[in-house]
């Protein structure tokens, strides 16, 4: 008889959600974790960055308060206190998960786990090494920051997002960010709000290159307005010491340029974390660096499953959590509980960005006829009250059926509103059906109605 019915390696948003759901379904479950419970998202990603951004939002709001009739003679902030608050929030949430484990009778094993075969894991903890057996093993080890082979990225002062969040409670005079994706623009927003001179260098033709073109272009204009230097179509050649600073040398449109900063953030994405996960002679099929899984999340090694960043192309905490629940349900003979075909993506810059489904350009590339409607929120009451930056909402619908297939929001509270469009996509709702919904006034959300009306007008031409 095995020690456990399910043994999970990794207590991030995929692993801990899977563990709690497995316990709910009656499985004797354990989780192996060698760091803080909650994984990257809770301790070195989503939660810490949003906590920092909340602090910088307050500071930016106070500094810009005079136009609202609110002024302050002296505004100050304490970076040590800001980072202490970040750690406090993460610790509180991590402790909450541990409490849920205890209540659900999930065993938390502190240490590392190495798969030695189907049904067996070598566990190394404080009390030494032992073999744990399990009917099923679930890998949820997540991802780590990627470092490309660029000369100089190993210099002191060149940081990954993990390193920046874990110990750098120091306000830099200047910061150069390599990478204009989600991580890069969120850190740019935080540090620029605090008065740091920020430069972003992105290799592709716009910020947020994997999203709707207008989102990245609009964000670039807004960041420049707030003092951030943005270079796109730029390839970094190397990083070198420049006195007490670091110099990043790069080419922009075939022109050699350089920019110096007190620190450099390497924010070019993350890679699946598989180091030490399999014993010598034990392996699974891979998709590049990701673990290959089938429709039930099972790897090529029978009885071994994988979810989240370690196996998924979409590296998002809510995807990992949904896969964790879905995987456990399939293990016990049930059906998946979440439709993973419409995954919302959120960016916590200013204004916020949230997307779901496909863009008009993606539809066109796939040979699909769609119509896109747009509402620029200059006349939205809540936006005018807040004196927000240029904001808009886009909705994409199938031309023949009028079914909504995508949405892109760039406005305040976009991340809180995108689920309305995800609901429409998952349930195959049409533009006409969504227009039946009464949205309150004054809200940012009433802009959805205007975007839908624009789509319908184009569909009816």
Coordinates of C-alpha atoms in Angstrom, one line a residue:
X1 CA 0.0 0.0 0.0
X2 CA 1.3 3.4 -0.9
X3 CA 2.1 6.2 1.6
X4 CA -0.3 8.6 -0.3
X5 CA -2.9 8.5 -2.9
X6 CA -1.5 11.8 -4.3
X7 CA 1.9 13.3 -3.8
X8 CA 2.5 16.8 -5.1
X9 CA 5.9 18.4 -5.7
X10 CA 5.5 22.2 -5.4
X11 CA 3.1 24.2 -3.3
X12 CA 2.5 27.1 -5.7
X13 CA -1.0 28.1 -7.0
X14 CA -1.2 24.9 -9.0
X15 CA 0.1 22.5 -6.3
X16 CA -1.7 23.9 -3.3
X17 CA -5.1 24.2 -5.1
X18 CA -4.7 20.7 -6.4
X19 CA -3.9 19.4 -2.9
X20 CA -6.9 21.1 -1.3
X21 CA -9.2 19.8 -4.0
X22 CA -7.8 16.3 -3.7
X23 CA -8.4 16.3 0.0
X24 CA -12.0 17.5 -0.6
X25 CA -12.4 14.5 -3.0
X26 CA -11.2 12.1 -0.3
X27 CA -7.6 11.5 -1.4
X28 CA -4.8 11.1 1.1
X29 CA -2.6 13.9 0.0
X30 CA 0.9 15.3 0.7
X31 CA 2.8 18.3 -0.7
X32 CA 6.6 18.6 -0.9
X33 CA 7.9 22.2 -0.8
X34 CA 11.4 23.5 -0.2
X35 CA 10.5 27.2 0.0
X36 CA 7.6 29.3 1.1
X37 CA 4.1 27.9 0.6
X38 CA 2.3 29.7 -2.3
X39 CA 5.2 29.5 -4.8
X40 CA 6.4 32.3 -7.1
X41 CA 3.0 34.0 -7.4
X42 CA 2.5 34.6 -3.7
X43 CA 6.1 35.2 -2.7
X44 CA 8.1 36.4 -5.7
X45 CA 5.5 37.4 -8.3
X46 CA 1.8 38.4 -8.5
X47 CA 1.1 39.3 -4.9
X48 CA 4.4 41.1 -4.1
X49 CA 4.4 43.2 -7.3
X50 CA 0.7 44.2 -6.8
X51 CA 1.5 45.1 -3.2
X52 CA 4.3 47.3 -4.3
X53 CA 2.2 48.8 -7.1
X54 CA -0.5 49.7 -4.6
X55 CA 2.0 51.7 -2.6
X56 CA 3.3 53.5 -5.7
X57 CA -0.3 54.2 -6.8
X58 CA -0.9 56.0 -3.4
X59 CA 2.3 58.0 -3.8
X60 CA 1.4 59.0 -7.4
X61 CA -2.1 59.9 -6.4
X62 CA -0.9 62.2 -3.6
X63 CA 1.7 63.8 -5.9
X64 CA -1.0 64.5 -8.5
X65 CA -3.6 65.6 -6.1
X66 CA -3.5 69.3 -6.7
X67 CA -5.7 69.1 -9.8
X68 CA -8.4 67.5 -7.6
X69 CA -8.1 70.2 -5.0
X70 CA -6.0 68.1 -2.7
X71 CA -2.4 69.1 -1.9
X72 CA 0.3 68.1 0.5
X73 CA 3.3 70.2 1.6
X74 CA 5.7 67.2 1.9
X75 CA 5.2 63.7 0.6
X76 CA 7.6 61.1 1.6
X77 CA 7.9 57.3 1.5
X78 CA 10.0 54.7 3.1
X79 CA 11.2 51.9 0.7
X80 CA 12.1 49.7 3.7
X81 CA 8.5 50.0 5.0
X82 CA 7.1 49.5 1.5
X83 CA 9.0 46.2 1.1
X84 CA 8.2 45.2 4.7
X85 CA 4.5 45.6 3.8
X86 CA 5.1 43.4 0.8
X87 CA 6.7 40.7 2.9
X88 CA 3.9 41.0 5.5
X89 CA 1.2 40.4 2.8
X90 CA 3.0 37.4 1.4
X91 CA 3.6 35.9 4.8
X92 CA -0.1 36.3 5.8
X93 CA -1.3 34.6 2.7
X94 CA 1.3 31.9 2.9
X95 CA 0.3 31.2 6.5
X96 CA -3.3 31.0 5.4
X97 CA -2.6 28.3 3.0
X98 CA -0.7 26.3 5.6
X99 CA -3.7 26.6 7.8
X100 CA -6.0 25.3 5.1
X101 CA -3.6 22.3 4.7
X102 CA -3.9 21.5 8.4
X103 CA -7.7 21.8 8.3
X104 CA -7.9 19.6 5.2
X105 CA -5.4 17.1 6.7
X106 CA -2.9 17.6 3.8
X107 CA 0.6 16.8 4.9
X108 CA 3.2 19.5 4.1
X109 CA 6.6 18.0 3.7
X110 CA 9.5 20.5 4.0
X111 CA 12.2 19.6 1.6
X112 CA 12.9 18.5 -2.0
X113 CA 11.4 15.7 -4.0
X114 CA 13.0 13.8 -6.9
X115 CA 10.9 11.4 -9.0
X116 CA 12.7 8.0 -9.1
X117 CA 10.0 6.2 -11.0
X118 CA 6.3 5.7 -11.3
X119 CA 4.9 5.9 -7.8
X120 CA 8.2 6.7 -6.0
X121 CA 9.8 10.0 -4.9
X122 CA 13.1 10.5 -3.1
X123 CA 12.4 13.0 -0.4
X124 CA 15.2 15.0 1.3
X125 CA 14.2 17.0 4.4
X126 CA 15.6 18.2 7.7
X127 CA 15.6 14.6 9.1
X128 CA 17.4 13.2 6.1
X129 CA 16.5 11.2 3.1
X130 CA 13.7 8.7 2.5
X131 CA 11.5 7.2 -0.2
X132 CA 7.9 8.1 -0.4
X133 CA 5.4 6.0 -2.4
X134 CA 2.3 7.4 -4.0
X135 CA -0.4 6.1 -6.3
X136 CA -0.1 9.3 -8.3
X137 CA 2.5 12.0 -8.4
X138 CA 1.8 15.6 -9.5
X139 CA 4.5 17.9 -10.6
X140 CA 3.8 21.6 -10.0
X141 CA 7.3 23.1 -9.7
X142 CA 6.5 26.3 -11.6
X143 CA 9.1 28.4 -13.4
X144 CA 12.1 30.6 -12.7
X145 CA 13.4 33.8 -14.4
X146 CA 15.2 33.2 -17.7
X147 CA 18.6 34.6 -18.3
X148 CA 19.7 34.8 -22.0
X149 CA 23.4 34.3 -23.0
X150 CA 24.1 38.1 -23.0
X151 CA 27.6 39.0 -21.9
X152 CA 27.5 40.9 -18.6
X153 CA 24.2 39.6 -17.2
X154 CA 26.2 37.9 -14.4
X155 CA 27.5 41.3 -13.1
X156 CA 26.6 42.5 -9.6
X157 CA 23.6 44.8 -9.9
X158 CA 22.0 42.9 -12.8
X159 CA 18.9 41.4 -11.2
X160 CA 16.0 39.1 -12.1
X161 CA 12.5 39.9 -10.9
X162 CA 12.9 37.3 -8.1
X163 CA 16.0 39.0 -6.8
X164 CA 14.5 42.5 -7.1
X165 CA 11.5 41.4 -5.1
X166 CA 13.3 39.4 -2.4
X167 CA 15.8 41.8 -1.1
X168 CA 16.2 45.1 -2.9
X169 CA 14.3 47.5 -0.7
X170 CA 16.4 50.4 -2.1
X171 CA 15.2 53.1 -4.4
X172 CA 17.4 53.2 -7.4
X173 CA 18.2 56.6 -8.9
X174 CA 18.0 54.9 -12.3
X175 CA 17.0 51.4 -13.6
X176 CA 17.4 49.9 -17.0
X177 CA 14.9 47.1 -17.8
X178 CA 15.6 44.6 -20.5
X179 CA 12.3 43.3 -21.7
X180 CA 9.0 45.1 -22.4
X181 CA 6.6 42.3 -21.4
X182 CA 4.4 42.1 -18.4
X183 CA 7.2 41.9 -15.8
X184 CA 9.1 44.8 -17.3
X185 CA 6.2 47.3 -17.6
X186 CA 4.9 46.5 -14.1
X187 CA 8.3 47.2 -12.6
X188 CA 8.7 50.3 -14.8
X189 CA 5.3 51.6 -13.5
X190 CA 6.3 51.1 -9.8
X191 CA 9.8 52.6 -10.0
X192 CA 8.7 55.6 -12.3
X193 CA 6.0 56.4 -9.8
X194 CA 8.7 56.7 -7.1
X195 CA 10.8 59.1 -9.1
X196 CA 13.4 56.6 -10.4
X197 CA 14.7 57.2 -14.0
X198 CA 13.5 54.1 -15.9
X199 CA 14.5 52.9 -19.3
X200 CA 12.9 49.9 -21.1
X201 CA 14.7 48.1 -23.9
X202 CA 12.5 45.7 -25.9
X203 CA 13.6 43.6 -28.9
X204 CA 10.4 43.5 -30.8
X205 CA 8.5 46.4 -32.4
X206 CA 6.3 47.3 -29.4
X207 CA 5.8 46.8 -25.7
X208 CA 3.6 43.8 -24.8
X209 CA 4.4 42.1 -28.1
X210 CA 2.1 39.1 -27.5
X211 CA -1.0 41.3 -27.1
X212 CA -3.1 43.5 -29.3
X213 CA -0.9 45.9 -31.1
X214 CA -2.7 49.1 -29.9
X215 CA -2.2 48.1 -26.2
X216 CA 1.6 48.1 -26.4
X217 CA 1.7 51.3 -28.6
X218 CA -0.7 53.2 -26.2
X219 CA 1.2 52.0 -23.1
X220 CA 4.5 53.2 -24.6
X221 CA 3.0 56.7 -25.1
X222 CA 1.7 56.8 -21.6
X223 CA 5.0 55.6 -20.0
X224 CA 6.9 58.2 -22.0
X225 CA 4.5 60.9 -20.8
X226 CA 5.5 59.8 -17.3
X227 CA 9.2 60.1 -17.9
X228 CA 10.1 56.5 -18.9
X229 CA 12.4 56.1 -21.9
X230 CA 11.2 53.3 -24.2
X231 CA 13.3 51.7 -26.9
X232 CA 11.6 49.1 -29.1
X233 CA 13.2 47.1 -32.0
X234 CA 16.3 47.1 -29.9
X235 CA 18.7 44.2 -29.3
X236 CA 21.0 44.2 -26.3
X237 CA 24.6 43.4 -27.1
X238 CA 26.1 43.3 -23.6
X239 CA 26.2 44.9 -20.1
X240 CA 29.3 46.3 -18.7
X241 CA 30.5 48.3 -15.7
X242 CA 30.4 52.1 -16.1
X243 CA 32.0 53.5 -12.9
X244 CA 29.5 52.9 -10.1
X245 CA 26.8 52.3 -12.7
X246 CA 26.0 49.6 -15.3
X247 CA 26.0 50.4 -19.0
X248 CA 23.7 48.5 -21.4
X249 CA 24.8 48.5 -25.0
X250 CA 22.2 47.9 -27.6
X251 CA 21.3 48.5 -31.3
X252 CA 18.2 50.4 -32.2
X253 CA 17.3 50.4 -35.9
X254 CA 20.9 49.5 -36.7
X255 CA 22.2 52.4 -34.6
X256 CA 24.5 51.6 -31.7
X257 CA 23.3 53.1 -28.4
X258 CA 23.9 52.7 -24.7
X259 CA 22.2 53.7 -21.5
X260 CA 23.5 53.5 -17.9
X261 CA 21.6 52.8 -14.7
X262 CA 22.3 52.1 -11.1
X263 CA 20.8 48.6 -11.7
X264 CA 19.6 46.5 -14.5
X265 CA 16.5 44.3 -14.4
X266 CA 16.5 41.3 -16.8
X267 CA 12.8 40.7 -17.5
X268 CA 12.7 38.6 -20.6
X269 CA 10.4 35.9 -19.3
X270 CA 10.5 32.7 -17.3
X271 CA 11.4 29.1 -18.0
X272 CA 10.0 25.8 -16.5
X273 CA 11.8 24.7 -13.4
X274 CA 12.8 21.0 -13.8
X275 CA 16.3 21.0 -12.2
X276 CA 16.7 17.9 -9.9
X277 CA 13.1 16.9 -10.6
X278 CA 14.0 13.5 -12.1
X279 CA 16.6 11.0 -10.9
X280 CA 19.3 9.8 -13.2
X281 CA 17.9 7.4 -15.7
X282 CA 14.3 8.7 -15.2
X283 CA 12.9 11.0 -17.8
X284 CA 9.7 12.2 -19.5
X285 CA 8.9 13.5 -22.9
X286 CA 9.5 17.3 -23.3
X287 CA 8.1 20.1 -25.4
X288 CA 11.3 22.1 -25.6
X289 CA 11.9 23.0 -21.9
X290 CA 8.3 22.2 -20.9
X291 CA 7.1 18.8 -19.8
X292 CA 4.8 17.2 -22.3
X293 CA 1.4 16.1 -21.0
X294 CA -1.7 14.6 -22.5
X295 CA -5.3 15.8 -22.2
X296 CA -5.4 14.4 -18.6
X297 CA -2.2 16.2 -17.6
X298 CA -0.3 12.8 -17.5
X299 CA 3.3 12.7 -18.6
X300 CA 4.9 9.9 -20.6
X301 CA 5.8 8.3 -17.2
X302 CA 2.7 6.4 -16.1
X303 CA 1.1 7.8 -12.9
X304 CA 3.1 11.1 -13.1
X305 CA 1.2 14.3 -14.0
X306 CA 2.3 17.9 -14.5
X307 CA 0.4 21.2 -14.3
X308 CA 1.2 24.9 -14.3
X309 CA 4.3 26.7 -15.6
X310 CA 6.4 23.5 -15.7
X311 CA 4.2 22.1 -18.5
X312 CA 1.9 24.9 -19.8
X313 CA 2.6 27.4 -22.5
X314 CA 0.5 29.9 -20.6
X315 CA 2.4 30.8 -17.4
X316 CA -0.3 32.3 -15.3
X317 CA -1.2 31.6 -11.7
X318 CA -5.0 31.2 -12.4
X319 CA -4.2 28.8 -15.2
X320 CA -2.1 26.6 -12.9
X321 CA -4.9 26.7 -10.2
X322 CA -7.5 25.7 -12.8
X323 CA -5.3 22.9 -14.1
X324 CA -4.8 21.7 -10.6
X325 CA -8.5 21.3 -10.0
X326 CA -9.1 19.9 -13.5
X327 CA -6.3 17.4 -13.1
X328 CA -7.5 16.1 -9.8
X329 CA -11.1 15.8 -11.1
X330 CA -9.9 13.6 -14.0
X331 CA -7.9 11.5 -11.6
X332 CA -11.0 10.6 -9.6
X333 CA -13.1 9.9 -12.8
X334 CA -14.8 13.3 -13.0
X335 CA -14.8 15.9 -15.7
X336 CA -13.0 19.2 -15.8
X337 CA -14.6 22.0 -14.0
X338 CA -13.1 25.0 -15.8
X339 CA -13.1 25.9 -19.5
X340 CA -9.5 26.6 -20.3
X341 CA -10.1 27.9 -23.8
X342 CA -10.6 31.5 -22.7
X343 CA -7.8 32.6 -20.4
X344 CA -7.8 36.2 -19.1
X345 CA -4.4 37.9 -19.1
X346 CA -3.9 41.0 -16.8
X347 CA -1.3 43.6 -16.5
X348 CA -1.2 46.0 -13.5
X349 CA 0.3 49.1 -15.2
X350 CA -1.5 52.4 -15.4
X351 CA -4.1 52.2 -16.7
X352 CA -4.6 48.4 -16.2
X353 CA -4.7 46.1 -19.2
X354 CA -6.8 42.9 -19.4
X355 CA -7.4 40.6 -22.4
X356 CA -9.2 37.4 -23.1
X357 CA -9.9 35.4 -26.3
X358 CA -8.4 36.4 -29.6
X359 CA -7.6 39.8 -31.2
X360 CA -8.8 40.9 -34.6
X361 CA -5.3 40.5 -36.0
X362 CA -5.1 36.9 -34.7
X363 CA -8.5 36.1 -36.2
X364 CA -7.4 37.6 -39.6
X365 CA -4.1 35.5 -39.5
X366 CA -6.3 32.4 -38.9
X367 CA -8.5 33.2 -41.9
X368 CA -11.5 34.0 -39.6
X369 CA -13.9 36.8 -40.4
X370 CA -14.5 39.0 -37.3
X371 CA -15.6 42.5 -36.5
X372 CA -13.9 44.7 -33.8
X373 CA -15.7 47.4 -32.0
X374 CA -14.0 50.1 -29.9
X375 CA -14.9 52.7 -27.3
X376 CA -12.4 55.3 -26.3
X377 CA -13.3 56.4 -22.8
X378 CA -12.8 60.2 -23.1
X379 CA -16.6 60.6 -22.4
X380 CA -16.9 57.9 -19.7
X381 CA -18.0 59.7 -16.5
X382 CA -15.8 57.7 -14.1
X383 CA -12.7 58.2 -16.4
X384 CA -13.3 62.0 -16.6
X385 CA -13.7 62.1 -12.8
X386 CA -10.4 60.3 -12.3
X387 CA -8.7 62.3 -15.0
X388 CA -7.3 59.0 -16.3
X389 CA -4.8 58.5 -19.2
X390 CA -6.1 57.5 -22.6
X391 CA -8.2 54.4 -22.1
X392 CA -10.3 52.2 -24.4
X393 CA -12.2 49.0 -24.7
X394 CA -12.3 46.6 -27.7
X395 CA -14.7 43.8 -28.3
X396 CA -14.2 41.2 -31.1
X397 CA -17.1 39.2 -32.5
X398 CA -17.5 36.6 -35.2
X399 CA -19.0 38.2 -38.3
X400 CA -21.4 35.5 -39.2
X401 CA -22.7 34.5 -35.8
X402 CA -22.2 37.7 -33.8
X403 CA -20.7 35.5 -31.0
X404 CA -18.0 37.3 -28.9
X405 CA -14.6 35.8 -29.4
X406 CA -12.3 38.3 -27.8
X407 CA -11.9 41.5 -25.8
X408 CA -9.1 43.9 -24.9
X409 CA -9.5 46.5 -22.1
X410 CA -7.1 49.2 -21.3
X411 CA -8.6 51.3 -18.5
X412 CA -8.8 51.6 -14.8
X413 CA -10.1 48.4 -13.1
X414 CA -9.8 46.5 -16.4
X415 CA -8.6 43.4 -14.5
X416 CA -11.8 43.4 -12.4
X417 CA -14.0 43.7 -15.5
X418 CA -12.5 41.2 -18.0
X419 CA -14.3 38.2 -16.5
X420 CA -17.6 39.5 -18.0
X421 CA -16.1 39.0 -21.4
X422 CA -14.6 35.7 -20.5
X423 CA -18.1 34.6 -19.4
X424 CA -19.4 35.6 -22.8
X425 CA -16.8 33.7 -24.7
X426 CA -17.0 30.5 -22.7
X427 CA -20.8 30.5 -23.0
X428 CA -20.9 31.5 -26.7
X429 CA -22.9 34.7 -26.0
X430 CA -23.6 37.1 -28.9
X431 CA -23.2 40.8 -29.0
X432 CA -27.0 41.2 -28.9
X433 CA -27.2 39.1 -25.7
X434 CA -24.5 41.0 -24.0
X435 CA -26.3 44.3 -24.8
X436 CA -29.3 43.2 -22.8
X437 CA -27.2 43.5 -19.6
X438 CA -27.9 46.7 -17.7
X439 CA -24.6 48.2 -16.4
X440 CA -24.7 50.8 -13.6
X441 CA -23.8 54.5 -14.0
X442 CA -21.3 56.0 -13.4
X443 CA -18.8 53.1 -13.7
X444 CA -15.9 52.2 -15.9
X445 CA -17.9 49.0 -16.9
X446 CA -20.6 50.9 -18.7
X447 CA -17.9 51.5 -21.4
X448 CA -18.5 47.8 -22.3
X449 CA -21.9 48.7 -23.6
X450 CA -20.5 51.4 -25.8
X451 CA -17.9 49.0 -27.3
X452 CA -20.6 46.4 -27.9
X453 CA -22.8 49.0 -29.6
X454 CA -19.9 49.9 -31.9
X455 CA -19.5 46.2 -32.8
X456 CA -23.2 45.8 -33.5
X457 CA -23.3 48.8 -35.7
X458 CA -20.4 47.4 -37.8
X459 CA -22.0 43.9 -38.0
X460 CA -25.3 45.4 -39.2
X461 CA -23.7 47.4 -42.1

